[in-house]
Coordinates of C-alpha atoms in Angstrom, one line a residue:
E1 CA -15.7 7.0 14.7
G2 CA -15.7 4.8 17.7
G3 CA -12.9 2.8 18.9
G4 CA -11.4 0.2 21.0
G5 CA -8.0 -0.3 22.3
G6 CA -6.4 -3.1 24.2
G7 CA -4.9 -6.3 22.7
G8 CA -1.5 -7.0 21.4
G9 CA 1.9 -6.3 23.0
P10 CA 3.2 -3.0 24.2
A11 CA 4.0 -0.4 21.5
R12 CA 7.2 1.6 21.7
I13 CA 7.1 5.3 21.2
S14 CA 10.2 7.6 21.2
Y15 CA 10.5 10.1 24.0
E16 CA 10.5 13.0 21.5
R17 CA 7.2 11.8 19.9
Y18 CA 5.8 11.2 23.4
C19 CA 6.5 14.9 24.3
K20 CA 5.1 16.1 21.0
T21 CA 1.9 14.1 21.5
L22 CA 1.4 15.4 25.1
A23 CA 2.1 19.0 23.9
G24 CA -0.7 18.7 21.4
S25 CA -3.2 17.1 23.8
F26 CA -5.6 18.5 26.4
S27 CA -8.1 17.0 28.9
R28 CA -11.9 17.4 28.5
T29 CA -14.8 16.4 30.6
F30 CA -18.4 15.7 29.7
E31 CA -21.5 15.2 31.9
K32 CA -23.6 12.1 31.6
G33 CA -26.0 12.7 28.7
A34 CA -23.7 15.0 26.8
Y35 CA -22.3 14.5 23.3
V36 CA -18.5 14.5 22.7
F37 CA -19.4 15.2 19.1
K38 CA -22.3 14.6 16.8
E39 CA -22.7 13.2 13.3
G40 CA -21.8 16.0 10.8
D41 CA -19.5 17.8 13.2
P42 CA -15.9 18.7 12.0
V43 CA -13.2 16.1 12.3
D44 CA -10.7 17.9 14.5
A45 CA -9.3 15.5 17.1
F46 CA -8.6 12.0 18.4
F47 CA -9.8 11.0 21.9
V48 CA -8.6 8.6 24.6
I49 CA -10.9 7.8 27.5
T50 CA -9.3 8.2 30.9
S51 CA -12.5 7.6 32.9
G52 CA -16.2 7.0 32.4
A53 CA -18.1 5.4 29.5
C54 CA -19.7 6.4 26.2
E55 CA -21.6 5.0 23.2
V56 CA -21.0 5.4 19.5
R57 CA -24.3 5.9 17.7
V58 CA -25.4 6.5 14.1
A59 CA -28.7 7.6 12.6
G60 CA -30.6 4.7 11.1
P61 CA -32.9 4.8 8.0
D62 CA -35.8 5.8 10.3
G63 CA -33.9 8.7 11.8
K64 CA -33.5 7.0 15.2
E65 CA -30.0 6.6 16.7
R66 CA -28.6 3.1 16.5
L67 CA -25.9 1.7 18.8
I68 CA -22.6 0.8 17.1
A69 CA -20.2 0.4 20.0
T70 CA -19.8 0.8 23.8
L71 CA -16.5 2.2 25.1
G72 CA -14.9 2.6 28.5
A73 CA -11.6 3.7 30.2
G74 CA -8.6 2.9 28.0
D75 CA -10.6 2.8 24.8
F76 CA -10.1 5.5 22.1
F77 CA -12.3 6.9 19.4
G78 CA -12.4 9.5 16.6
E79 CA -9.4 8.2 14.7
T80 CA -11.1 6.7 11.7
G81 CA -12.3 10.1 10.4
L82 CA -8.8 11.4 10.7
L83 CA -7.2 8.3 9.1
E84 CA -9.7 8.4 6.2
G85 CA -9.3 12.1 5.6
R86 CA -12.9 12.9 6.2
S87 CA -14.0 16.5 7.0
V88 CA -17.1 15.6 9.1
R89 CA -18.0 12.9 11.6
A90 CA -20.0 9.9 10.4
A91 CA -21.2 9.0 13.9
S92 CA -22.0 10.5 17.3
V93 CA -20.4 9.8 20.6
F94 CA -22.7 10.0 23.7
A95 CA -21.5 10.0 27.3
T96 CA -23.4 7.4 29.3
A97 CA -21.6 8.3 32.5
P98 CA -19.4 11.2 33.6
L99 CA -16.7 11.1 31.0
E100 CA -13.1 12.4 30.9
V101 CA -11.0 12.2 27.7
L102 CA -7.6 13.2 26.5
A103 CA -8.0 14.9 23.2
I104 CA -5.2 15.0 20.6
D105 CA -5.5 17.6 17.9
R106 CA -5.6 16.6 14.2
K107 CA -2.1 17.9 13.3
V108 CA -0.3 15.9 16.0
F109 CA -2.4 12.8 15.4
N110 CA -1.5 12.8 11.7
E111 CA 2.2 13.1 12.5
V112 CA 2.0 10.1 14.9
A113 CA -0.2 7.9 12.8
S114 CA 1.1 8.8 9.4
V115 CA 1.2 6.0 6.8
H116 CA 4.9 6.8 6.3
N117 CA 5.6 6.2 10.0
S118 CA 6.2 2.5 10.5
S119 CA 6.5 2.6 14.4
A120 CA 4.7 -0.1 16.3
L121 CA 2.3 2.5 17.8
S122 CA 1.2 4.0 14.4
T123 CA 1.0 0.6 12.8
S124 CA -1.2 -0.8 15.6
M125 CA -3.4 2.3 15.5
R126 CA -4.1 1.9 11.8
E127 CA -4.7 -1.8 12.1
R128 CA -7.2 -1.4 14.9
A129 CA -9.0 1.3 13.0
E130 CA -9.2 -0.9 9.9
A131 CA -10.5 -3.8 12.0
R132 CA -13.2 -1.7 13.6
Q133 CA -14.4 -0.3 10.2
R134 CA -14.6 -3.9 8.9
A135 CA -16.7 -5.0 11.9
R136 CA -19.0 -2.0 11.5
L137 CA -19.8 -2.7 7.9
L138 CA -20.7 -6.3 8.9
K139 CA -22.9 -4.9 11.7
V140 CA -24.7 -2.6 9.2
F141 CA -25.4 -5.6 7.0
E142 CA -26.8 -7.6 10.0
N143 CA -29.0 -4.7 11.1
M144 CA -30.5 -4.5 7.6
S145 CA -31.1 -8.3 7.6
V146 CA -28.7 -8.7 4.6
S147 CA -28.0 -12.4 4.1
L148 CA -24.3 -13.3 4.5
S149 CA -24.9 -17.0 4.0
Q150 CA -23.8 -17.0 0.4
R151 CA -20.3 -18.5 0.8
R152 CA -17.9 -19.6 -1.8
R153 CA -14.5 -21.4 -1.7
F154 CA -11.5 -20.8 -4.0
G155 CA -8.4 -22.9 -4.3
K156 CA -4.9 -21.6 -4.0
G157 CA -3.9 -19.7 -7.1
A158 CA -7.5 -19.1 -8.2
V159 CA -8.4 -15.7 -9.5
V160 CA -11.5 -14.1 -7.8
Y161 CA -11.7 -11.4 -10.4
Q162 CA -9.3 -9.7 -12.8
Q163 CA -8.8 -6.1 -13.8
G164 CA -11.3 -5.1 -16.5
S165 CA -13.8 -7.8 -15.8
P166 CA -17.5 -6.9 -14.9
A167 CA -18.0 -5.9 -11.3
Q168 CA -21.0 -7.8 -10.0
L169 CA -20.2 -8.9 -6.4
F170 CA -18.8 -7.5 -3.2
Y171 CA -16.8 -10.0 -1.0
I172 CA -16.0 -10.4 2.6
V173 CA -12.9 -12.6 3.4
N174 CA -13.8 -15.4 5.9
E175 CA -10.7 -17.5 5.6
G176 CA -7.3 -17.4 3.8
E177 CA -5.1 -14.8 2.2
L178 CA -5.4 -13.0 -1.1
E179 CA -3.2 -10.6 -3.2
M180 CA -4.8 -7.5 -4.7
S181 CA -2.7 -6.1 -7.6
V182 CA -2.9 -3.6 -10.4
N183 CA -1.6 -4.0 -13.9
K184 CA 0.4 -1.0 -15.3
P185 CA 0.4 0.1 -18.9
D186 CA 4.1 -1.0 -19.3
G187 CA 3.1 -4.6 -18.6
G188 CA 4.2 -4.7 -15.0
S189 CA 2.0 -5.5 -12.0
V190 CA 2.2 -4.0 -8.5
R191 CA 0.7 -5.1 -5.2
V192 CA -2.0 -2.9 -3.8
K193 CA -2.5 -4.8 -0.6
T194 CA -2.7 -8.3 1.0
L195 CA -6.3 -9.3 2.1
R196 CA -6.9 -11.4 5.2
P197 CA -10.0 -12.5 7.2
G198 CA -12.4 -9.6 7.8
D199 CA -11.2 -7.6 4.8
H200 CA -13.6 -6.5 2.0
L201 CA -13.1 -6.5 -1.7
G202 CA -15.1 -5.6 -4.8
Y203 CA -16.0 -2.0 -4.0
D204 CA -16.3 -1.6 -7.8
A205 CA -19.7 -3.3 -7.5
I206 CA -21.1 0.1 -6.3
F207 CA -18.7 2.6 -7.9
S208 CA -17.9 1.1 -11.3
E209 CA -19.0 -1.3 -14.0
V210 CA -15.6 -3.1 -14.1
H211 CA -12.9 -4.1 -11.6
D212 CA -9.8 -1.9 -11.5
T213 CA -7.6 -4.5 -9.8
T214 CA -6.9 -8.3 -10.0
V215 CA -7.4 -10.4 -6.8
T216 CA -5.7 -13.8 -6.6
C217 CA -5.8 -16.4 -3.8
L218 CA -2.5 -17.0 -2.1
S219 CA -4.0 -19.9 -0.1
E220 CA -7.3 -21.8 0.2
V221 CA -9.9 -19.1 0.6
E222 CA -13.5 -18.8 1.7
L223 CA -15.4 -15.6 0.8
T224 CA -18.9 -14.3 1.5
E225 CA -20.6 -12.9 -1.6
V226 CA -23.0 -9.9 -1.6
T227 CA -24.7 -9.2 -4.8
K228 CA -24.6 -5.8 -6.5
E229 CA -28.4 -5.4 -6.0
V230 CA -28.2 -6.1 -2.3
L231 CA -25.2 -3.8 -1.9
G232 CA -27.0 -1.0 -3.8
D233 CA -30.1 -1.3 -1.5
A234 CA -27.8 -1.0 1.6
F235 CA -26.0 2.0 0.0
S236 CA -29.2 3.8 -0.8
N237 CA -31.1 3.1 2.4
D238 CA -28.5 3.5 5.1
R239 CA -26.7 6.8 5.4
Y240 CA -24.0 5.6 7.8
F241 CA -23.3 2.6 5.5
S242 CA -22.9 4.9 2.5
T243 CA -20.7 7.3 4.3
I244 CA -18.4 4.6 5.6
F245 CA -18.4 2.8 2.2
E246 CA -17.5 6.0 0.4
A247 CA -14.7 6.7 2.8
R248 CA -13.3 3.2 2.4
Q249 CA -13.5 3.6 -1.4
Q250 CA -11.6 6.9 -1.2
L251 CA -8.9 5.3 1.0
R252 CA -8.7 2.4 -1.5
E253 CA -8.3 4.8 -4.4
G254 CA -5.4 6.4 -2.6
Q255 CA -3.8 3.0 -2.1
L256 CA -4.4 2.2 -5.8
A257 CA -2.9 5.5 -7.0
A258 CA 0.2 4.9 -4.8
A259 CA 0.5 1.4 -6.1
S260 CA 0.2 2.5 -9.8
Q261 CA 3.4 4.6 -9.2
G262 CA 5.3 1.6 -7.9
E263 CA 7.7 -0.7 -9.6
A264 CA 6.9 -4.2 -11.1
Q265 CA 6.8 -6.9 -8.4
I266 CA 7.3 -10.7 -8.8
L267 CA 4.2 -11.9 -6.9
P268 CA 1.7 -9.6 -8.7
M269 CA 3.2 -10.5 -12.0
M270 CA 2.6 -14.1 -11.3
A271 CA -1.0 -13.3 -10.3
R272 CA -1.4 -11.5 -13.6
A273 CA -0.2 -14.6 -15.5
A274 CA -2.6 -16.7 -13.5
A275 CA -5.5 -14.3 -14.4
A276 CA -4.5 -14.7 -18.1
G277 CA -4.9 -18.4 -17.8
D278 CA -1.2 -19.3 -17.6
G279 CA -0.2 -22.1 -15.2
V280 CA 1.5 -20.5 -12.2
D281 CA 3.3 -22.4 -9.4
Y282 CA 3.2 -20.1 -6.4
S283 CA 5.2 -22.6 -4.3
Q284 CA 8.3 -21.5 -6.2
Y285 CA 7.9 -18.0 -4.9
E286 CA 6.9 -19.2 -1.4
S287 CA 9.9 -21.5 -1.0
L288 CA 12.2 -18.7 -2.2
I289 CA 10.9 -16.2 0.5
K290 CA 10.9 -18.9 3.2
E291 CA 14.6 -19.6 2.6
M292 CA 15.6 -15.9 2.8
A293 CA 17.0 -14.7 6.1
P294 CA 15.2 -11.9 8.1
L295 CA 16.9 -8.5 8.4
E296 CA 15.9 -5.4 10.2
V297 CA 17.5 -1.9 9.7
S298 CA 16.8 1.4 11.3
H299 CA 16.0 4.9 9.8
G300 CA 18.8 6.3 7.7
E301 CA 20.7 3.0 7.6
A302 CA 22.0 2.0 4.1
I303 CA 21.4 -1.6 3.1
F304 CA 24.2 -1.2 0.6
Q305 CA 26.0 1.8 -1.0
Q306 CA 26.8 2.7 -4.5
G307 CA 30.0 1.1 -5.5
D308 CA 29.7 -1.8 -3.1
P309 CA 30.2 -5.3 -4.5
P310 CA 26.9 -7.1 -5.0
E311 CA 26.5 -9.8 -2.5
Q312 CA 22.8 -10.3 -1.6
V313 CA 19.3 -10.0 -3.0
Y314 CA 16.6 -8.4 -0.8
F315 CA 12.8 -8.5 -0.5
V316 CA 10.9 -5.8 1.4
S317 CA 8.4 -6.9 4.1
E318 CA 7.8 -3.7 6.0
G319 CA 8.9 0.0 5.8
Q320 CA 10.0 2.3 3.0
L321 CA 13.3 2.6 1.3
E322 CA 14.8 5.1 -1.2
C323 CA 17.2 4.3 -4.0
E324 CA 19.8 7.1 -4.4
Y325 CA 22.1 7.7 -7.3
D326 CA 25.1 10.0 -6.9
P327 CA 27.1 10.6 -10.2
K328 CA 30.1 11.7 -8.0
L329 CA 30.4 8.0 -7.0
D330 CA 30.0 6.6 -10.5
S331 CA 33.4 5.7 -12.0
R332 CA 31.9 5.7 -15.5
A333 CA 30.6 9.2 -15.1
K334 CA 34.1 10.4 -14.0
K335 CA 35.6 8.8 -17.1
R336 CA 33.1 10.6 -19.3
R337 CA 33.9 13.9 -17.5
P338 CA 37.7 14.4 -17.3
S339 CA 37.3 16.9 -14.5
G340 CA 35.7 14.2 -12.4
E341 CA 32.7 16.5 -11.9
A342 CA 29.2 15.3 -12.5
V343 CA 25.7 16.8 -12.3
V344 CA 23.6 15.7 -9.3
G345 CA 20.1 16.8 -8.4
R346 CA 19.2 20.5 -8.9
D347 CA 19.8 21.1 -5.2
G348 CA 23.3 19.5 -5.4
K349 CA 22.3 16.3 -3.6
P350 CA 22.2 12.7 -4.8
R351 CA 19.0 12.0 -6.8
V352 CA 16.3 9.6 -5.5
V353 CA 15.4 7.5 -8.5
A354 CA 12.9 5.1 -6.8
T355 CA 11.0 4.5 -3.6
L356 CA 10.5 0.9 -2.4
G357 CA 7.9 -0.6 -0.1
P358 CA 6.4 -4.0 1.0
G359 CA 6.4 -6.5 -1.9
D360 CA 9.3 -4.8 -3.7
H361 CA 12.6 -6.5 -4.3
F362 CA 16.1 -5.1 -5.1
G363 CA 19.7 -6.1 -5.6
E364 CA 19.1 -8.8 -8.3
T365 CA 19.7 -6.6 -11.3
A366 CA 23.5 -6.5 -10.6
M367 CA 23.4 -10.3 -11.0
L368 CA 21.2 -10.2 -14.1
E369 CA 23.4 -7.6 -15.7
A370 CA 26.7 -9.2 -14.5
R371 CA 27.8 -5.9 -12.8
K372 CA 30.7 -5.9 -10.3
A373 CA 29.4 -3.0 -8.3
R374 CA 26.2 -1.5 -7.0
N375 CA 24.9 1.4 -9.1
L376 CA 22.7 2.8 -6.3
T377 CA 22.6 3.3 -2.6
V378 CA 19.4 1.9 -0.9
R379 CA 18.5 3.5 2.4
C380 CA 15.7 3.0 4.9
V381 CA 13.6 6.2 5.3
T382 CA 11.0 5.0 7.8
A383 CA 11.5 4.3 11.6
S384 CA 12.6 0.8 10.6
C385 CA 12.6 -1.5 7.6
V386 CA 12.1 -5.3 7.7
L387 CA 13.7 -7.2 4.8
R388 CA 14.5 -10.7 3.8
A389 CA 17.9 -11.4 2.3
M390 CA 19.6 -14.2 0.3
S391 CA 23.1 -14.5 -1.1
M392 CA 23.6 -13.7 -4.7
A393 CA 25.0 -17.2 -5.4
R394 CA 22.1 -19.0 -3.8
F395 CA 19.5 -16.7 -5.6
S396 CA 21.2 -17.4 -8.9
E397 CA 21.2 -21.2 -8.3
I398 CA 17.4 -21.1 -7.5
L399 CA 16.7 -19.2 -10.7
R400 CA 18.6 -21.7 -12.8
Q401 CA 16.5 -24.5 -11.2
R402 CA 13.1 -22.7 -11.8
P403 CA 12.8 -21.2 -15.3
E404 CA 9.3 -19.8 -14.7
L405 CA 10.5 -17.8 -11.7
H406 CA 13.7 -16.8 -13.5
F407 CA 11.6 -15.3 -16.4
T408 CA 9.3 -13.4 -13.9
V409 CA 12.3 -12.0 -12.0
Q410 CA 14.0 -11.0 -15.2
R411 CA 10.9 -9.3 -16.6
A412 CA 10.2 -7.4 -13.4
A413 CA 13.8 -6.2 -13.3
Q414 CA 13.6 -5.0 -16.9
M415 CA 10.4 -3.1 -16.3
R416 CA 11.8 -1.5 -13.1
T417 CA 15.0 -0.4 -14.9
N418 CA 12.9 1.1 -17.7
Q419 CA 10.7 3.0 -15.3
R420 CA 13.8 4.4 -13.4
I421 CA 15.3 5.6 -16.7
R422 CA 12.0 7.3 -17.6
N423 CA 11.9 9.0 -14.2
V424 CA 15.5 10.2 -14.4
V425 CA 15.1 11.5 -18.0
A426 CA 11.8 13.3 -17.1
S427 CA 13.3 15.0 -14.0
A428 CA 16.5 16.1 -15.8
A429 CA 15.1 17.2 -19.1
D430 CA 12.0 19.3 -18.1
E431 CA 11.2 21.5 -21.1
D432 CA 13.6 19.6 -23.4
L433 CA 11.1 16.7 -23.5
R434 CA 8.8 16.5 -26.5
V435 CA 6.3 13.9 -27.8
V436 CA 6.9 12.7 -31.4
S437 CA 4.5 10.4 -33.3
F438 CA 5.5 8.0 -36.1
A439 CA 3.2 6.2 -38.6
P440 CA 3.5 2.4 -39.2
G441 CA 6.5 1.7 -41.4
E442 CA 8.2 5.0 -40.6
T443 CA 11.9 4.9 -39.6
I444 CA 12.9 6.7 -36.3
F445 CA 16.6 6.6 -37.3
R446 CA 18.9 4.6 -39.5
Q447 CA 22.2 2.9 -38.9
G448 CA 24.9 5.6 -39.5
D449 CA 22.7 8.6 -38.6
P450 CA 24.0 11.1 -36.0
S451 CA 23.2 10.2 -32.4
D452 CA 21.3 13.3 -31.3
S453 CA 18.3 12.1 -29.3
F454 CA 17.2 9.5 -26.6
Y455 CA 13.7 8.0 -26.9
V456 CA 11.3 6.5 -24.4
L457 CA 8.5 4.5 -26.0
E458 CA 5.0 5.7 -24.8
S459 CA 2.8 3.6 -27.0
G460 CA 2.9 1.4 -30.1
E461 CA 5.4 -1.3 -31.1

């Protein structure tokens, strides 16, 4: 629960959000020796220390309180319970001197620190909370005399573990960068997160028999390995450790669920190929990204609009974007309907057919399908979006020079189109959808039959 603060450059916050935050906050004072909250209390607020000092404490295996952190003026605490969605506190905060804090209630905090809010302030808050939780897990290991000396190095492109393999080890990242991805049933792969020094991976060693993701090295990497047996002892004997570990796993499951709804991405698909034993040259992808020009857009701004000529290809670095389709702007739809009218969403607005985030790419299908106009509008829906862009001509030239990369881009684009068609059909058809099964050798339709149905393949070949 305990915090920190400080570090990094100044974060900008809009005046409107500043007023909303102040309106949802109130000042509280505590005498020396008083508890701000105790382990097991409801998670209802976030606190900023305006004066005084306090300690973050947890109950050890012997029932005695153990010091986790010491905090002073300018530090903050209580945010990890809110960010992880917990209902009760995992630690106690004890005033070691007369203490004054600014308390911000749960509702306002969640609005400011929402994962969908990409402002510098909310991003910084989440990053600091993540860093503190990582440090605390290490401290718990140290307090339990768990050996962290078992270190192992992996080369760039190496697979630490792959989805479906036995879960035997928990890892702490010491050096380097890794990609965690999940394989989807349609053959696509999507990034879950990028792992950097201090991050943990391999939670399946406690909660599952097999790994539910694939982790691949994007650079030279050093990891600390903790065996399943040692991890199990720590989980059983330290209540604070088990509480934090379970919260981290729940947070990870949320990230995994969100990723599984995402669209196929180039880098995770390359990682999937590497896990399958195929030779993968990551430098092709890295040189492509390095050559692309940075681009930042603000909330509500369209990167391009439906009907625009395709000129560039984009990769998403930060933020969230929505892909909108409006049949009113589709010349083909107008030709099919002489009146020029077309059905949009049920509320009469353009339909959102996909949501894009970090690791996603867009704009290349127009080139692959030789289209002369964009068939969607892509718009930034977070405070800001950071992209990388490259001209269509240069992107096409690079793909011609690198067949392996060309194949991955083409495959990812095909899977993405299939998923969008599936989403549109599902949202438009509702009760008209039905599942039909066919036996091996059975014909679905024959050449010359009436065209009366559209099919989406769920399973089989």
